[in-house]
Coordinates of C-alpha atoms and ligand atoms in Angstrom, one line a residue:
X1172 CA 114.0 84.4 88.9
X1173 CA 110.4 85.1 88.2
X1174 CA 109.6 85.5 84.5
X1175 CA 107.1 88.2 83.7
X1176 CA 105.3 87.6 80.5
X1177 CA 102.8 89.7 78.5
X1178 CA 99.6 87.6 78.4
X1179 CA 98.5 89.4 75.2
X1180 CA 101.6 88.4 73.3
X1181 CA 103.4 85.7 75.4
X1182 CA 106.6 87.8 75.2
X1183 CA 109.0 87.9 78.1
X1184 CA 108.9 91.4 79.6
X1185 CA 111.5 91.0 82.4
X1186 CA 113.0 88.5 84.9
X1187 CA 112.7 89.6 88.5
X1188 CA 114.6 88.1 91.5
X1189 CA 112.2 86.2 93.7
X1190 CA 112.1 86.1 97.5
X1191 CA 112.9 82.8 99.1
X1192 CA 112.1 81.7 102.7
X1193 CA 115.2 83.2 104.1
X1194 CA 114.7 86.7 102.6
X1195 CA 111.0 86.7 103.6
X1196 CA 112.1 85.9 107.2
X1197 CA 114.7 88.7 107.2
X1198 CA 112.2 91.2 105.7
X1199 CA 109.5 90.3 108.2
X1200 CA 112.0 90.8 111.1
X1201 CA 113.1 94.1 109.7
X1202 CA 109.4 95.2 109.4
X1203 CA 108.7 94.2 113.0
X1204 CA 111.7 96.3 114.2
X1205 CA 110.7 99.3 112.1
X1206 CA 107.0 99.4 112.9
X1207 CA 107.0 101.1 116.4
X1208 CA 108.8 104.2 115.1
X1209 CA 106.4 104.5 112.2
X1210 CA 103.4 104.2 114.5
X1211 CA 105.0 106.8 116.9
X1212 CA 105.1 109.5 114.1
X1213 CA 102.3 112.2 114.3
X1214 CA 99.5 111.1 112.0
X1215 CA 100.1 114.1 109.8
X1216 CA 103.5 112.9 108.8
X1217 CA 102.1 109.6 107.6
X1218 CA 99.4 111.5 105.8
X1219 CA 102.1 113.6 104.1
X1220 CA 103.8 110.5 102.9
X1221 CA 100.6 109.1 101.4
X1222 CA 99.9 112.4 99.7
X1223 CA 103.4 112.4 98.1
X1224 CA 102.7 108.8 97.0
X1225 CA 99.4 110.1 95.4
X1226 CA 101.4 112.8 93.6
X1227 CA 103.9 110.1 92.4
X1228 CA 100.9 108.2 90.8
X1229 CA 99.7 111.3 89.1
X1230 CA 103.2 112.1 87.7
X1231 CA 103.8 108.6 86.4
X1232 CA 100.3 107.7 85.4
X1233 CA 101.1 106.8 81.8
X1234 CA 104.1 104.6 82.6
X1235 CA 102.2 102.9 85.4
X1236 CA 99.2 102.2 83.2
X1237 CA 101.3 100.8 80.4
X1238 CA 103.2 98.5 82.8
X1239 CA 99.9 97.3 84.2
X1240 CA 98.6 96.6 80.7
X1241 CA 101.7 94.8 79.5
X1242 CA 101.9 92.5 82.5
X1243 CA 98.3 91.5 82.9
X1244 CA 96.6 92.4 79.7
X1245 CA 94.1 95.0 80.9
X1246 CA 93.0 97.4 78.1
X1247 CA 95.1 100.5 78.4
X1248 CA 92.1 102.8 78.9
X1249 CA 90.9 100.6 81.8
X1250 CA 94.4 100.7 83.3
X1251 CA 94.2 104.5 83.3
X1252 CA 90.7 104.3 84.8
X1253 CA 92.1 102.1 87.7
X1254 CA 94.9 104.6 88.4
X1255 CA 92.6 107.6 88.2
X1256 CA 90.1 105.8 90.5
X1257 CA 92.8 105.1 93.0
X1258 CA 93.3 108.8 93.5
X1259 CA 89.8 109.2 94.9
X1260 CA 90.3 106.2 97.2
X1261 CA 93.5 107.7 98.5
X1262 CA 91.7 111.1 99.1
X1263 CA 88.9 109.3 101.0
X1264 CA 91.4 107.5 103.3
X1265 CA 93.4 110.7 103.9
X1266 CA 90.3 112.7 104.7
X1267 CA 88.7 110.1 107.0
X1268 CA 91.6 108.6 108.9
X1269 CA 91.8 111.1 111.7
X1270 CA 88.1 110.9 112.6
X1271 CA 88.1 107.1 112.1
X1272 CA 90.8 106.4 114.6
X1273 CA 90.3 109.3 117.1
X1274 CA 89.9 108.4 120.7
X1275 CA 86.2 108.0 121.7
X1276 CA 84.9 108.9 125.1
X1277 CA 81.9 106.6 125.6
X1278 CA 80.9 106.8 129.2
X1279 CA 81.4 108.8 132.4
X1280 CA 79.5 108.0 135.6
X1281 CA 81.2 110.8 137.6
X1282 CA 83.9 108.6 139.0
X1283 CA 85.0 106.4 136.1
X1284 CA 85.5 107.4 132.5
X1285 CA 85.4 105.0 129.6
X1286 CA 87.3 105.5 126.4
X1287 CA 88.2 103.6 123.3
X1288 CA 91.5 104.1 121.5
X1289 CA 92.6 102.5 118.2
X1290 CA 96.0 100.9 118.2
X1291 CA 97.8 99.7 115.0
X1292 CA 97.7 96.0 114.5
X1293 CA 101.5 95.9 114.1
X1294 CA 102.9 94.0 111.1
X1295 CA 100.2 93.4 108.4
X1296 CA 100.8 90.9 105.6
X1297 CA 98.9 91.4 102.4
X1298 CA 98.7 88.7 99.8
X1299 CA 97.1 90.2 96.7
X1300 CA 95.4 89.4 93.4
X1301 CA 96.4 90.6 89.9
X1302 CA 93.1 91.8 88.4
X1303 CA 93.1 95.3 90.0
X1304 CA 96.5 95.4 91.6
X1305 CA 96.3 99.1 92.5
X1306 CA 92.8 99.0 93.8
X1307 CA 92.9 95.8 95.8
X1308 CA 96.5 96.4 96.8
X1309 CA 95.9 100.0 98.1
X1310 CA 92.6 99.1 99.8
X1311 CA 94.9 97.4 102.3
X1312 CA 98.2 99.2 101.9
X1313 CA 97.1 102.8 102.3
X1314 CA 94.8 102.6 105.4
X1315 CA 97.3 100.1 107.0
X1316 CA 100.2 102.5 106.6
X1317 CA 98.1 105.6 107.6
X1318 CA 97.1 103.8 110.9
X1319 CA 100.7 103.1 111.8
X1320 CA 101.2 99.5 110.6
X1321 CA 104.2 98.0 108.7
X1322 CA 103.1 96.2 105.6
X1323 CA 104.6 93.1 104.0
X1324 CA 103.0 93.2 100.5
X1325 CA 103.1 90.2 98.2
X1326 CA 101.6 91.2 94.8
X1327 CA 100.4 88.5 92.6
X1328 CA 103.0 86.9 90.4
X1329 CA 100.9 88.3 87.5
X1330 CA 101.2 91.9 88.7
X1331 CA 104.7 92.0 90.2
X1332 CA 105.9 95.0 88.3
X1333 CA 102.9 97.0 89.4
X1334 CA 103.6 95.9 93.0
X1335 CA 107.2 97.0 92.7
X1336 CA 106.1 100.4 91.3
X1337 CA 103.9 100.9 94.4
X1338 CA 106.9 100.1 96.6
X1339 CA 109.2 102.5 94.7
X1340 CA 106.6 105.3 94.8
X1341 CA 105.9 104.8 98.6
X1342 CA 109.6 104.8 99.4
X1343 CA 110.2 107.9 97.3
X1344 CA 107.3 109.5 99.2
X1345 CA 109.1 108.9 102.5
X1346 CA 107.7 105.6 103.8
X1347 CA 110.8 103.7 105.2
X1348 CA 111.9 100.7 103.2
X1349 CA 111.4 98.4 106.2
X1350 CA 107.8 99.8 106.8
X1351 CA 106.5 99.0 103.4
X1352 CA 108.1 95.8 102.1
X1353 CA 107.3 94.1 98.7
X1354 CA 107.8 90.4 98.4
X1355 CA 108.3 88.9 95.0
X1356 CA 107.1 85.5 93.9
X1357 CA 104.1 83.2 93.6
X1358 CA 102.5 80.7 96.0
X1359 CA 105.7 79.6 97.6
X1360 CA 106.5 83.2 98.6
X1361 CA 103.0 83.5 100.0
X1362 CA 103.4 80.4 102.0
X1363 CA 106.7 81.6 103.4
X1364 CA 105.0 84.8 104.4
X1365 CA 102.3 82.8 106.3
X1366 CA 105.0 81.3 108.4
X1367 CA 106.3 84.6 109.8
X1368 CA 105.4 86.4 113.0
X1369 CA 102.7 88.7 111.7
X1370 CA 99.8 90.4 113.4
X1371 CA 97.2 90.2 110.6
X1372 CA 96.8 88.6 107.2
X1373 CA 94.8 90.3 104.5
X1374 CA 94.2 88.1 101.4
X1375 CA 92.5 88.9 98.1
X1376 CA 92.2 86.1 95.6
X1377 CA 90.4 82.9 94.7
X1378 CA 88.2 80.9 97.1
X1379 CA 90.4 77.8 96.7
X1380 CA 93.6 79.7 97.8
X1381 CA 91.6 81.5 100.6
X1382 CA 90.6 78.2 102.1
X1383 CA 94.2 76.9 102.0
X1384 CA 95.4 80.1 103.7
X1385 CA 92.7 79.8 106.4
X1386 CA 93.8 76.2 107.0
X1387 CA 97.4 77.2 107.2
X1388 CA 96.6 80.1 109.7
X1389 CA 94.1 78.1 111.8
X1390 CA 96.4 77.7 114.8
X1391 CA 98.0 81.2 114.6
X1392 CA 95.2 83.3 116.1
X1393 CA 95.9 86.4 114.1
X1394 CA 93.4 88.5 112.4
X1395 CA 92.5 87.0 109.0
X1396 CA 90.5 88.7 106.2
X1397 CA 89.7 86.9 103.0
X1398 CA 88.3 88.8 99.9
X1399 CA 87.4 86.0 97.5
X1400 CA 85.5 85.3 94.3
X1401 CA 81.9 85.8 93.2
X1402 CA 79.2 84.7 90.9
X1403 CA 77.3 87.9 90.9
X1404 CA 73.7 87.9 89.7
X1405 CA 71.6 90.7 88.3
X1406 CA 67.8 90.7 87.7
X1407 CA 66.0 92.7 85.0
X1408 CA 62.4 93.2 86.2
X1409 CA 59.5 93.5 83.8
X1410 CA 59.3 97.3 84.3
X1411 CA 63.0 98.0 83.4
X1412 CA 64.1 99.7 80.2
X1413 CA 65.6 96.7 78.4
X1414 CA 68.1 98.7 76.3
X1415 CA 69.5 100.7 79.3
X1416 CA 69.7 97.5 81.4
X1417 CA 71.4 95.6 78.6
X1418 CA 74.0 98.2 77.9
X1419 CA 74.8 98.5 81.6
X1420 CA 75.0 94.7 82.2
X1421 CA 77.1 94.1 79.1
X1422 CA 79.6 96.5 80.5
X1423 CA 79.4 94.9 83.9
X1424 CA 80.0 91.4 82.4
X1425 CA 82.8 92.3 80.0
X1426 CA 84.8 95.2 81.6
X1427 CA 88.3 94.2 82.6
X1428 CA 87.8 91.3 80.2
X1429 CA 85.3 89.8 82.7
X1430 CA 88.1 89.5 85.2
X1431 CA 86.6 91.5 88.1
X1432 CA 85.6 90.0 91.4
X1433 CA 82.3 91.9 91.0
X1434 CA 81.8 91.2 87.3
X1435 CA 78.2 90.4 86.4
X1436 CA 78.3 86.6 86.1
X1437 CA 74.6 85.6 86.0
X1438 CA 71.7 87.6 84.4
X1439 CA 68.0 86.8 85.0
X1440 CA 65.5 88.6 82.8
X1441 CA 61.7 88.8 83.1
X1442 CA 60.1 86.8 80.2
X1443 CA 58.1 89.8 79.1
X1444 CA 61.2 91.7 78.0
X1445 CA 63.7 88.8 77.6
X1446 CA 64.0 88.8 73.8
X1447 CA 64.4 92.6 73.5
X1448 CA 67.0 92.6 76.2
X1449 CA 69.0 89.8 74.6
X1450 CA 69.0 91.7 71.3
X1451 CA 70.3 94.9 72.9
X1452 CA 72.8 92.9 75.0
X1453 CA 74.2 91.1 72.0
X1454 CA 74.5 94.3 69.9
X1455 CA 76.4 96.0 72.8
X1456 CA 78.8 93.0 73.2
X1457 CA 79.4 92.8 69.4
X1458 CA 80.2 96.5 69.4
X1459 CA 83.1 96.0 71.9
X1460 CA 86.6 96.0 70.3
X1461 CA 88.5 92.9 71.2
X1462 CA 92.3 92.6 70.8
X1463 CA 95.5 94.5 71.5
X1464 CA 95.3 95.8 75.1
X1465 CA 97.7 98.7 74.2
X1466 CA 95.2 100.1 71.7
X1467 CA 93.1 102.8 73.3
X1468 CA 90.0 101.6 71.5
X1469 CA 90.2 98.0 72.8
X1470 CA 87.5 97.1 75.3
X1471 CA 88.3 93.4 75.8
X1472 CA 91.9 92.5 76.3
X1473 CA 93.8 89.4 77.2
X1474 CA 93.0 86.6 79.7
X1475 CA 95.7 87.0 82.3
X1476 CA 96.3 83.4 83.3
X1477 CA 96.5 80.9 80.5
X1478 CA 94.9 78.2 82.7
X1479 CA 91.7 80.2 82.8
X1480 CA 91.2 79.4 79.1
X1481 CA 90.6 75.8 80.1
X1482 CA 88.0 76.9 82.7
X1483 CA 86.1 78.9 80.0
X1484 CA 86.3 76.1 77.5
X1485 CA 84.9 73.7 80.0
X1486 CA 82.0 76.0 81.0
X1487 CA 81.2 76.6 77.3
X1488 CA 81.2 72.9 76.5
X1489 CA 79.1 72.0 79.5
X1490 CA 76.5 74.7 78.7
X1491 CA 76.3 73.5 75.1
X1492 CA 76.0 69.9 76.1
X1493 CA 73.1 70.8 78.4
X1494 CA 71.1 72.6 75.8
X1495 CA 72.1 76.3 76.2
X1496 CA 71.9 78.5 73.1
X1497 CA 75.2 80.0 72.1
X1498 CA 74.5 83.5 70.7
X1499 CA 78.1 84.7 70.1
X1500 CA 81.7 83.6 70.8
X1501 CA 82.3 80.3 72.6
X1502 CA 85.9 79.8 71.6
X1503 CA 89.5 80.9 72.0
X1504 CA 90.9 83.5 69.6
X1505 CA 94.2 82.8 67.9
X1506 CA 97.5 83.3 69.7
X1507 CA 100.1 84.3 70.5
X1508 CA 98.8 85.2 73.9
X1509 CA 95.6 84.3 75.8
X1510 CA 92.5 85.6 74.1
X1511 CA 88.9 84.5 74.3
X1512 CA 85.9 85.7 72.2
X1513 CA 83.2 87.5 74.2
X1514 CA 80.6 84.8 74.7
X1515 CA 76.9 85.1 75.4
X1516 CA 74.5 82.2 76.1
X1517 CA 70.7 82.3 76.5
X1518 CA 68.5 79.3 77.6
X1519 CA 70.8 78.6 80.5
X1520 CA 69.9 77.0 83.9
X1521 CA 71.4 76.2 87.2
X1522 CA 72.5 72.7 86.1
X1523 CA 75.2 74.4 84.1
X1524 CA 78.7 75.2 85.4
X1525 CA 78.3 78.6 83.6
X1526 CA 75.6 79.6 86.1
X1527 CA 77.2 78.0 89.2
X1528 CA 81.0 78.5 89.1
X1529 CA 83.0 81.7 88.8
X1530 CA 83.9 82.2 85.0
X1531 CA 86.3 85.1 85.4
X1532 CA 86.3 85.8 81.7
X1533 CA 84.2 87.4 79.0
X1534 CA 81.5 84.7 79.2
X1535 CA 77.9 85.2 80.4
X1536 CA 74.6 83.3 80.6
X1537 CA 71.1 85.0 80.4
X1538 CA 68.2 83.1 82.0
X1539 CA 64.5 83.8 81.5
X1540 CA 62.4 84.1 84.7
X1541 CA 58.7 84.3 85.5
X1542 CA 58.9 87.1 88.1
X1543 CA 60.4 88.4 91.4
X1544 CA 60.0 85.2 93.4
X1545 CA 61.8 83.0 90.9
X1546 CA 64.5 85.6 90.3
X1547 CA 65.2 86.0 94.1
X1548 CA 65.4 82.2 94.6
X1549 CA 67.8 81.9 91.7
X1550 CA 70.0 84.8 92.8
X1551 CA 70.4 83.2 96.3
X1552 CA 71.0 79.8 94.8
X1553 CA 74.8 80.1 94.9
X1554 CA 77.6 79.6 97.5
X1555 CA 79.1 83.1 96.8
X1556 CA 77.7 86.4 97.9
X1557 CA 79.7 89.4 96.8
X1558 CA 77.3 91.7 94.9
X1559 CA 73.8 91.5 93.3
X1560 CA 71.7 93.9 91.3
X1561 CA 68.1 94.7 90.2
X1562 CA 67.2 96.8 87.2
X1563 CA 63.7 98.3 87.6
X1564 CA 61.8 101.6 87.6
X1565 CA 60.3 100.7 91.0
X1566 CA 62.7 101.6 93.8
X1567 CA 60.5 100.2 96.6
X1568 CA 60.1 96.8 94.9
X1569 CA 63.8 96.7 94.1
X1570 CA 64.8 97.5 97.6
X1571 CA 62.5 94.8 99.0
X1572 CA 64.3 92.2 96.7
X1573 CA 67.8 93.5 97.4
X1574 CA 67.2 93.4 101.2
X1575 CA 66.6 89.6 100.8
X1576 CA 69.7 88.9 98.6
X1577 CA 72.7 87.4 100.4
X1578 CA 75.4 89.8 99.1
X1579 CA 77.8 92.3 100.6
X1580 CA 76.9 95.0 98.1
X1581 CA 73.6 95.5 96.3
X1582 CA 72.9 97.7 93.3
X1583 CA 69.7 99.3 92.0
X1584 CA 70.1 100.1 88.2
X1585 CA 73.9 99.7 88.3
X1586 CA 76.5 97.0 88.6
X1587 CA 80.3 96.3 88.9
X1588 CA 80.6 99.4 91.1
X1589 CA 82.9 100.0 94.1
X1590 CA 82.9 103.1 96.3
X1591 CA 85.6 104.1 98.8
X1592 CA 82.8 105.4 101.1
X1593 CA 81.0 102.0 101.3
X1594 CA 82.3 98.8 102.9
X1595 CA 83.4 96.1 100.5
X1596 CA 82.7 92.6 101.8
X1597 CA 81.4 89.2 100.9
X1598 CA 78.9 86.6 102.3
X1599 CA 79.4 82.9 102.1
X1600 CA 82.3 81.7 99.9
X1601 CA 83.0 85.3 98.9
X1602 CA 85.0 85.7 102.1
X1603 CA 85.2 87.3 105.6
X1604 CA 86.0 90.8 106.7
X1605 CA 86.0 94.0 104.7
X1606 CA 87.9 96.8 103.2
X1607 CA 86.9 100.4 102.3
X1608 CA 84.6 102.9 104.1
X1609 CA 85.5 104.0 107.6
X1610 CA 85.2 100.4 108.8
X1611 CA 87.9 99.6 106.3
X1612 CA 90.2 102.1 108.1
X1613 CA 89.3 100.8 111.6
X1614 CA 90.0 97.2 110.5
X1615 CA 93.7 98.0 110.6
X1616 CA 93.5 98.9 114.3
X1617 CA 92.8 97.1 117.5
X1618 CA 90.3 98.9 119.7
X1619 CA 91.7 99.3 123.2
X1620 CA 89.3 99.7 126.2
X1621 CA 90.3 102.3 128.8
X1622 CA 88.6 102.2 132.3
X1623 CA 89.8 105.5 134.0
X1624 CA 88.7 105.8 137.7
X1625 CA 89.7 109.0 139.6
X1626 CA 91.7 108.3 142.7
Ligands
LIG1720 P1 94.9 83.3 93.5 O1 94.1 82.7 94.6 O2 95.4 82.4 92.4 O3 96.1 84.1 94.0 C1 96.0 85.2 95.0 C2 97.3 85.4 95.7 O4 97.6 84.3 96.5 C3 98.5 85.5 94.7 O5 99.4 86.6 95.2 C4 99.2 84.2 94.8 O6 100.6 84.2 94.6 C5 99.0 83.8 96.3 N1 99.0 82.4 96.6 C6 98.7 81.3 95.8 N2 98.8 80.2 96.6 C7 99.1 80.5 97.8 C8 99.4 79.8 99.0 N3 99.2 78.4 99.1 N4 99.7 80.4 100.1 C9 99.8 81.8 100.1 N5 99.6 82.5 99.0 C10 99.3 81.9 97.9 O7 93.9 84.4 92.9 P2 94.1 85.4 91.6 O8 94.1 84.6 90.4 O9 95.3 86.3 91.9 O10 92.9 86.3 91.7 C11 91.6 86.0 91.1 C12 90.6 85.7 92.2 O11 90.5 86.8 93.1 C13 89.2 85.6 91.6 O12 88.5 84.6 92.3 C14 88.6 87.0 92.1 O13 87.1 86.9 92.2 C15 89.2 87.2 93.4 N6 89.2 88.6 93.8 C16 88.4 89.0 94.8 C17 88.3 90.4 95.1 C18 87.4 90.8 96.2 O14 87.4 92.0 96.6 N7 86.5 90.0 96.8 C19 89.0 91.3 94.4 C20 89.9 90.9 93.4 C21 89.9 89.5 93.1

């Protein structure tokens, strides 16, 4: 049995039966058998199922939000935001799927016509993270189902109940039980899934696990997508409004208790407005309510995985030892449960773990820079490349900088933002492949080339 514990209180919520290798194999075989009939349905029937699923989310939003908060410690208002945000993503996929996978006539020389069709991949495995289980789960699940695939979904062991809610609502909406199949468990269940006959593997999680999965899949020659971590930088230029930038970046660093793949993790500020920026940043962070995630006023909730507290402690100790200035926080908060004080450092540099390795918690460093060239060099001095931002009144100068940053998404005067209309992808150690946008629908299909010559 898998024990589900509330990370804010350490209380046992529930025990859930885990899948073992035999059950994973049986479920994968059933999904393979069920997929062709699902793919053969008219697209509108699959759309109808997804729209009923959306209705299920709306009807049960409060229950789903409170389960999410209890099992991973996200503040309840942010759990509701995630579920409300999911509705817009579903709408985007539903509106765009027909055009995204329509046959394309691309050539005709009078005797031979050329056409592209989009076939489903087949059986898609999805190994998912806990930090936004509805967003990152449904970025794969919804377009994969709409395009005619069967999905074997392994939610994170820290978001199991939310994964089971997704399954229950999809089944109630008419998706056959063998077409959408949840798998319960941790790394062992994930490993068992890798051993099955699957047509594609979509993974969202840490870089370390992503590399292990890529190694395990190396000889399998199936489509592999990896959405991994980040160390996302943002630069405040000399012409920015320091208060506006500070409020926006404090939110980007601390939202979801700093546990977003696109959390702001490094801040560079022009020396001319550095001190004023730091003052506003600190005031904003100190105004955030920390504590019980079920309280609607709470902004900073629990650290989901207890092990992450050690990572945060190590980054804080390393920064202090190397001369950083601790402005607030820097320590665990009393238990039970996993809580960390929002932590802000200035006087940081790239010798420090805090400015190099993913923190994944409410901990941030602010570094003073001399201008655009230094900021650009520092932003690109990292192995990750998920998002990056510039705060400035000058759009042309910002776009020149952002064009040179190695990141899948770039932001002008905003941060920590994901849109269903734009592709979500990483450079470098942030991964390979993408979700969202029309490309993130087509990625669940195999383009087939048709050469049609008249007799
Ligand atoms: P994780 O790597 O610990 O776990 C991810 C999933 O992999 C879980 O379901 C886990 O059970 C499974 N798993 C673990 N070991 C496995 C193995 N050997 N074989 C198969 N499966 C295995 O990551 P996490 O803690 O769930 O998520 C946090 C990380 O995810 C952060 O680094 C964050 O930045 C990243 N993330 C990235 C994105 C993105 O879009 N790029 C989105 C959300 C989270």
